[in-house]
Amino acid sequence: MIRISNIEKFATHDGPGIRTTVFLKGCFLHCPWCANPETWKSEPVLMHDAKKCVECKTCMHVCEHGAISFPFQWDMDKCIYCKKCENYCLQDAISFAGKDMEINEVIKEVLKDKDYFDQSNGGITISGGEPFMQLDAFLELIKQCKNNGLHVAVETTGNYCLDTLKEALPYIDLFLMDLKHLDAQKLKDITGGNLNLILNNFKYLAQHCPNKVIVRMPVIPRFNDDICEDVIRFCANLKLSEVNLLPFHTMGKSKWNQLNKEFMYDKDKMMDRNDLTPYIDVGKQLGVYVKIGG
Ligand code: SF4
Ligand code: SF4
């Protein structure tokens, strides 16, 4: 059994070709710009869409566990996930992110598009959250993917020990691995990440299978927008050949609202990708292919 938040078909930005992206629940980090904050907790989470809600309070009345109160608040500790609130809401204002699936069910779903993968050199991308968080289920999933001839890409934070990485390595064709900062304290303070673990994993991959790695850097205002060149240089030193600079966007904002969480970048505009194009030349000088976007 594996806990997923979503399966997205015909994805074209999560690795080569046409892909099906499977988003897993659970993450070690908590980046304040995250586009998928509903994946952070391993448990299912209630999402409440205030734009659809007419405040009839039916959800509160049908909940036998006092988990919903108004102004709308959901108490995760009281919730038993009976989903009565979701079923009784006539406005479709309530949904739960997170459901358990058998691994062969996931594989069956993904294989429906195998013809498209084969024609486009695509495959499955496993994302999250952090796929390595559900380690045993994740390992089983990638093994079954390889048994079924799928190209496997993983979107990952790299925030786990090297032994864990080594266990998964034979079943992964491509790591889309984040490098969000090179300052350990800043990374820890803002995201909860451990730079030592991440750099260890980058170094190992660079030594043993550099072609399996694309470095991804979400470029975030006031956090790391002044260190793009340093990250490209870091990759050049490790002889990693591709860096994707991902311009800051606010597309996850409505999810933050639906989770009743404050979105720290409410007043920030989406970053213009042209602001990052000068780094393409920086990359050329250093022998690194720099792509703007995923
Ligand atoms: S049942 Fe739906 S529409 Fe009514 S208050 Fe609850 S969330 Fe809002
Ligand atoms: S899932 Fe059930 S227990 Fe949880 S808030 Fe909804 S009605 Fe209440």
Short mmCIF file of C-alpha atoms and ligand atoms in Angstrom, two decimals:
data_model
loop_
_atom_site.label_atom_id
_atom_site.label_comp_id
_atom_site.label_asym_id
_atom_site.label_seq_id
_atom_site.Cartn_x
_atom_site.Cartn_y
_atom_site.Cartn_z
CA MET A 1 0.00 0.00 0.00
CA ILE A 2 1.21 3.50 -0.81
CA ARG A 3 -0.33 6.87 0.10
CA ILE A 4 -0.71 9.26 -2.79
CA SER A 5 -2.13 12.74 -3.11
CA ASN A 6 -2.61 12.83 -6.87
CA ILE A 7 -1.83 11.16 -10.20
CA GLU A 8 -1.32 13.60 -13.05
CA LYS A 9 -1.31 12.36 -16.61
CA PHE A 10 0.38 13.84 -19.69
CA ALA A 11 2.88 15.82 -17.62
CA THR A 12 5.56 17.40 -19.80
CA HIS A 13 7.67 19.29 -17.24
CA ASP A 14 8.66 16.47 -14.92
CA GLY A 15 11.35 14.77 -17.01
CA PRO A 16 11.71 13.75 -20.66
CA GLY A 17 8.78 12.95 -22.95
CA ILE A 18 5.19 12.42 -21.91
CA ARG A 19 4.93 11.26 -18.33
CA THR A 20 2.52 10.30 -15.61
CA THR A 21 3.44 11.97 -12.35
CA VAL A 22 2.51 10.25 -9.11
CA PHE A 23 2.55 12.58 -6.10
CA LEU A 24 3.22 10.81 -2.82
CA LYS A 25 2.24 12.04 0.63
CA GLY A 26 4.78 13.12 3.24
CA CYS A 27 7.80 15.42 3.15
CA PHE A 28 10.87 16.00 5.36
CA LEU A 29 10.96 19.71 4.46
CA HIS A 30 8.50 22.60 4.70
CA CYS A 31 9.48 25.15 2.04
CA PRO A 32 7.27 28.23 2.36
CA TRP A 33 6.89 28.56 -1.43
CA CYS A 34 5.79 24.92 -1.87
CA ALA A 35 3.30 24.33 -4.69
CA ASN A 36 2.03 21.13 -3.08
CA PRO A 37 1.67 21.84 0.65
CA GLU A 38 -1.14 19.28 0.86
CA THR A 39 1.54 16.60 0.52
CA TRP A 40 3.54 17.61 3.62
CA LYS A 41 1.73 15.51 6.18
CA SER A 42 1.69 11.76 5.78
CA GLU A 43 -1.95 11.71 6.92
CA PRO A 44 -4.77 12.80 4.59
CA VAL A 45 -5.59 16.50 5.01
CA LEU A 46 -8.86 18.34 4.57
CA MET A 47 -8.92 21.10 1.98
CA HIS A 48 -11.69 23.68 2.29
CA ASP A 49 -12.43 25.92 -0.67
CA ALA A 50 -13.82 29.15 0.81
CA LYS A 51 -14.75 30.39 -2.67
CA LYS A 52 -17.22 27.54 -3.10
CA CYS A 53 -18.44 27.42 0.51
CA VAL A 54 -21.83 29.05 1.23
CA GLU A 55 -21.41 28.64 5.01
CA CYS A 56 -24.44 26.40 5.41
CA LYS A 57 -22.54 24.62 8.23
CA THR A 58 -23.83 21.20 7.17
CA CYS A 59 -20.30 19.83 7.46
CA MET A 60 -20.09 20.96 11.08
CA HIS A 61 -23.45 19.40 11.95
CA VAL A 62 -22.79 16.04 10.28
CA CYS A 63 -19.38 15.68 11.91
CA GLU A 64 -19.93 13.47 14.95
CA HIS A 65 -16.47 14.18 16.31
CA GLY A 66 -16.53 17.95 16.62
CA ALA A 67 -13.68 18.26 14.13
CA ILE A 68 -15.20 21.20 12.25
CA SER A 69 -16.01 24.62 13.68
CA PHE A 70 -16.78 28.07 12.24
CA PRO A 71 -15.28 30.33 10.94
CA PHE A 72 -14.22 27.18 9.11
CA GLN A 73 -11.57 25.28 11.02
CA TRP A 74 -10.70 21.61 10.84
CA ASP A 75 -9.16 19.86 13.82
CA MET A 76 -7.02 17.04 12.48
CA ASP A 77 -6.63 15.44 15.92
CA LYS A 78 -10.39 14.96 16.28
CA CYS A 79 -11.01 13.80 12.71
CA ILE A 80 -11.50 10.07 12.07
CA TYR A 81 -11.62 10.50 8.26
CA CYS A 82 -15.16 9.20 7.86
CA LYS A 83 -15.51 11.82 5.07
CA LYS A 84 -19.14 12.56 5.95
CA CYS A 85 -18.36 16.27 5.66
CA GLU A 86 -17.07 15.80 2.12
CA ASN A 87 -20.04 13.67 1.10
CA TYR A 88 -22.64 16.01 2.57
CA CYS A 89 -21.22 19.24 1.19
CA LEU A 90 -23.41 20.10 -1.79
CA GLN A 91 -20.98 22.78 -2.97
CA ASP A 92 -17.98 20.44 -3.33
CA ALA A 93 -16.11 22.78 -1.01
CA ILE A 94 -14.44 19.97 0.95
CA SER A 95 -11.97 17.42 -0.33
CA PHE A 96 -9.30 15.26 1.24
CA ALA A 97 -5.76 15.08 -0.13
CA GLY A 98 -4.34 11.63 0.46
CA LYS A 99 -5.56 8.15 -0.34
CA ASP A 100 -4.08 4.68 -0.02
CA MET A 101 -3.61 2.61 -3.14
CA GLU A 102 -2.21 -0.85 -3.74
CA ILE A 103 1.08 -0.56 -5.60
CA ASN A 104 -0.14 -2.76 -8.44
CA GLU A 105 -3.17 -0.46 -8.76
CA VAL A 106 -0.80 2.50 -9.27
CA ILE A 107 1.23 0.55 -11.82
CA LYS A 108 -1.95 -0.45 -13.66
CA GLU A 109 -3.03 3.17 -13.85
CA VAL A 110 0.36 4.35 -15.08
CA LEU A 111 0.66 1.59 -17.69
CA LYS A 112 -2.52 2.82 -19.39
CA ASP A 113 -0.35 5.44 -21.10
CA LYS A 114 2.62 3.21 -21.89
CA ASP A 115 2.18 3.71 -25.64
CA TYR A 116 2.59 7.47 -25.20
CA PHE A 117 5.68 6.94 -23.04
CA ASP A 118 7.22 4.63 -25.62
CA GLN A 119 6.61 7.07 -28.48
CA SER A 120 8.01 10.07 -26.60
CA ASN A 121 10.75 8.48 -24.43
CA GLY A 122 8.64 9.35 -21.41
CA GLY A 123 7.69 7.33 -18.35
CA ILE A 124 6.69 7.72 -14.73
CA THR A 125 7.81 10.56 -12.47
CA ILE A 126 7.43 10.04 -8.76
CA SER A 127 7.06 13.28 -6.88
CA GLY A 128 5.57 14.60 -3.69
CA GLY A 129 6.15 15.61 -1.06
CA GLU A 130 9.30 13.60 -0.81
CA PRO A 131 9.01 10.13 -2.38
CA PHE A 132 11.73 8.71 -0.10
CA MET A 133 9.61 9.44 2.95
CA GLN A 134 7.45 6.32 2.38
CA LEU A 135 10.63 4.40 1.85
CA ASP A 136 9.46 0.76 1.76
CA ALA A 137 6.43 1.47 -0.41
CA PHE A 138 8.50 3.73 -2.67
CA LEU A 139 11.15 1.03 -3.15
CA GLU A 140 8.48 -1.50 -4.03
CA LEU A 141 6.89 0.98 -6.47
CA ILE A 142 10.12 1.72 -8.34
CA LYS A 143 11.01 -1.99 -8.50
CA GLN A 144 7.64 -2.77 -10.05
CA CYS A 145 8.05 0.16 -12.45
CA LYS A 146 11.32 -1.28 -13.71
CA ASN A 147 9.80 -4.78 -13.95
CA ASN A 148 7.22 -3.23 -16.27
CA GLY A 149 9.78 -1.50 -18.46
CA LEU A 150 9.05 2.06 -17.32
CA HIS A 151 11.56 4.90 -17.36
CA VAL A 152 11.59 6.15 -13.75
CA ALA A 153 12.27 9.77 -12.79
CA VAL A 154 12.12 10.97 -9.19
CA GLU A 155 11.59 14.54 -8.02
CA THR A 156 13.41 14.63 -4.75
CA THR A 157 14.87 16.88 -2.07
CA GLY A 158 17.90 14.61 -1.58
CA ASN A 159 17.38 15.05 2.16
CA TYR A 160 18.11 11.52 3.39
CA CYS A 161 21.14 9.41 4.16
CA LEU A 162 23.38 7.98 1.46
CA ASP A 163 22.54 4.35 2.27
CA THR A 164 18.91 5.08 1.48
CA LEU A 165 19.87 6.64 -1.83
CA LYS A 166 22.07 3.63 -2.71
CA GLU A 167 19.20 1.23 -2.05
CA ALA A 168 16.96 3.03 -4.54
CA LEU A 169 19.60 3.91 -7.14
CA PRO A 170 19.38 0.74 -9.32
CA TYR A 171 15.68 1.39 -9.99
CA ILE A 172 15.89 5.10 -10.82
CA ASP A 173 16.80 6.40 -14.27
CA LEU A 174 16.72 10.11 -13.50
CA PHE A 175 17.01 12.20 -10.36
CA LEU A 176 15.40 15.64 -10.59
CA MET A 177 17.12 16.72 -7.39
CA ASP A 178 16.66 20.07 -5.69
CA LEU A 179 19.50 22.30 -4.60
CA LYS A 180 17.78 25.16 -2.84
CA HIS A 181 20.67 26.76 -1.00
CA LEU A 182 24.37 26.35 -0.32
CA ASP A 183 24.25 27.89 3.15
CA ALA A 184 23.43 25.16 5.66
CA GLN A 185 21.92 27.48 8.25
CA LYS A 186 19.68 29.34 5.81
CA LEU A 187 18.49 26.09 4.31
CA LYS A 188 17.70 24.69 7.75
CA ASP A 189 16.00 27.84 9.00
CA ILE A 190 13.71 28.29 6.02
CA THR A 191 13.05 24.74 4.78
CA GLY A 192 14.15 22.44 7.61
CA GLY A 193 16.59 20.77 5.19
CA ASN A 194 19.98 19.30 6.05
CA LEU A 195 22.61 20.52 3.56
CA ASN A 196 25.17 17.86 4.55
CA LEU A 197 22.84 15.02 3.61
CA ILE A 198 21.91 16.71 0.34
CA LEU A 199 25.49 17.49 -0.71
CA ASN A 200 26.62 13.95 0.18
CA ASN A 201 23.99 12.56 -2.15
CA PHE A 202 24.89 14.99 -4.93
CA LYS A 203 28.56 14.06 -4.62
CA TYR A 204 27.84 10.34 -4.73
CA LEU A 205 25.60 10.65 -7.79
CA ALA A 206 28.12 12.93 -9.50
CA GLN A 207 30.87 10.34 -8.98
CA HIS A 208 28.88 7.24 -9.90
CA CYS A 209 26.19 8.26 -12.39
CA PRO A 210 26.33 11.96 -13.34
CA ASN A 211 24.07 11.32 -16.34
CA LYS A 212 21.26 10.35 -14.02
CA VAL A 213 21.08 13.81 -12.42
CA ILE A 214 19.38 17.08 -13.30
CA VAL A 215 19.88 19.73 -10.61
CA ARG A 216 16.80 21.80 -9.91
CA MET A 217 16.85 25.14 -8.18
CA PRO A 218 13.56 26.88 -7.39
CA VAL A 219 14.57 30.55 -7.54
CA ILE A 220 12.84 32.29 -4.64
CA PRO A 221 12.76 36.02 -3.84
CA ARG A 222 14.84 37.05 -0.80
CA PHE A 223 15.93 33.45 -0.24
CA ASN A 224 18.23 32.31 -3.01
CA ASP A 225 17.72 34.63 -6.00
CA ASP A 226 21.25 36.00 -5.45
CA ILE A 227 23.06 32.64 -5.59
CA CYS A 228 22.08 31.19 -9.00
CA GLU A 229 25.65 31.59 -10.25
CA ASP A 230 27.05 29.86 -7.15
CA VAL A 231 24.75 26.89 -7.73
CA ILE A 232 25.79 26.64 -11.40
CA ARG A 233 29.44 26.83 -10.33
CA PHE A 234 28.86 24.12 -7.71
CA CYS A 235 27.41 21.86 -10.43
CA ALA A 236 30.31 22.64 -12.77
CA ASN A 237 32.77 21.62 -10.05
CA LEU A 238 30.98 18.30 -9.60
CA LYS A 239 30.79 17.87 -13.40
CA LEU A 240 27.02 17.73 -13.33
CA SER A 241 25.90 18.80 -16.76
CA GLU A 242 22.38 20.23 -16.37
CA VAL A 243 20.76 22.77 -14.06
CA ASN A 244 17.11 23.81 -14.27
CA LEU A 245 16.37 27.21 -12.76
CA LEU A 246 12.71 27.24 -11.81
CA PRO A 247 11.31 30.78 -11.67
CA PHE A 248 9.29 31.55 -8.54
CA HIS A 249 5.53 31.20 -9.09
CA THR A 250 2.45 31.51 -6.95
CA MET A 251 0.43 28.68 -8.44
CA GLY A 252 0.20 26.83 -5.14
CA LYS A 253 -1.36 29.82 -3.36
CA SER A 254 -4.97 28.59 -3.48
CA LYS A 255 -3.87 25.32 -1.86
CA TRP A 256 -2.36 27.24 1.04
CA ASN A 257 -5.68 29.04 1.44
CA GLN A 258 -7.61 25.77 1.30
CA LEU A 259 -5.39 24.34 4.02
CA ASN A 260 -5.95 27.45 6.12
CA LYS A 261 -2.21 28.19 6.08
CA GLU A 262 -0.70 31.61 5.57
CA PHE A 263 1.13 31.96 2.24
CA MET A 264 4.21 34.00 2.98
CA TYR A 265 4.62 35.24 -0.62
CA ASP A 266 1.13 36.70 -0.95
CA LYS A 267 2.45 40.06 -2.11
CA ASP A 268 5.16 38.72 -4.44
CA LYS A 269 4.66 38.59 -8.18
CA MET A 270 5.54 35.59 -10.32
CA MET A 271 9.14 35.82 -11.47
CA ASP A 272 9.71 36.77 -15.11
CA ARG A 273 11.67 33.92 -16.71
CA ASN A 274 13.62 36.54 -18.72
CA ASP A 275 15.22 37.63 -15.43
CA LEU A 276 16.98 34.27 -15.37
CA THR A 277 18.05 33.96 -19.01
CA PRO A 278 21.48 35.62 -18.39
CA TYR A 279 22.38 32.49 -16.41
CA ILE A 280 22.23 30.45 -19.62
CA ASP A 281 25.45 32.18 -20.71
CA VAL A 282 26.98 31.77 -17.26
CA GLY A 283 26.33 28.06 -17.65
CA LYS A 284 27.85 27.99 -21.14
CA GLN A 285 31.06 29.52 -19.79
CA LEU A 286 31.22 26.89 -17.07
CA GLY A 287 30.22 23.92 -19.24
CA VAL A 288 26.79 23.48 -17.68
CA TYR A 289 23.55 23.40 -19.66
CA VAL A 290 21.23 25.84 -17.89
CA LYS A 291 17.54 25.58 -18.68
CA ILE A 292 14.97 28.04 -17.41
CA GLY A 293 11.99 26.04 -16.15
CA GLY A 294 11.56 22.32 -15.65
S1 SF4 B 1 -21.10 21.88 3.96
FE1 SF4 B 1 -19.79 22.74 2.37
S2 SF4 B 1 -20.79 24.66 1.80
FE2 SF4 B 1 -21.63 24.04 3.76
S3 SF4 B 1 -20.38 25.09 5.27
FE3 SF4 B 1 -19.49 23.08 4.98
S4 SF4 B 1 -17.93 23.40 3.43
FE4 SF4 B 1 -19.28 25.17 3.36
S1 SF4 B 2 -13.98 13.35 7.94
FE1 SF4 B 2 -15.58 12.82 9.45
S2 SF4 B 2 -14.59 13.19 11.42
FE2 SF4 B 2 -13.33 14.24 9.86
S3 SF4 B 2 -14.10 16.33 9.81
FE3 SF4 B 2 -15.21 15.20 8.23
S4 SF4 B 2 -17.08 14.46 9.22
FE4 SF4 B 2 -15.66 15.07 10.83
#
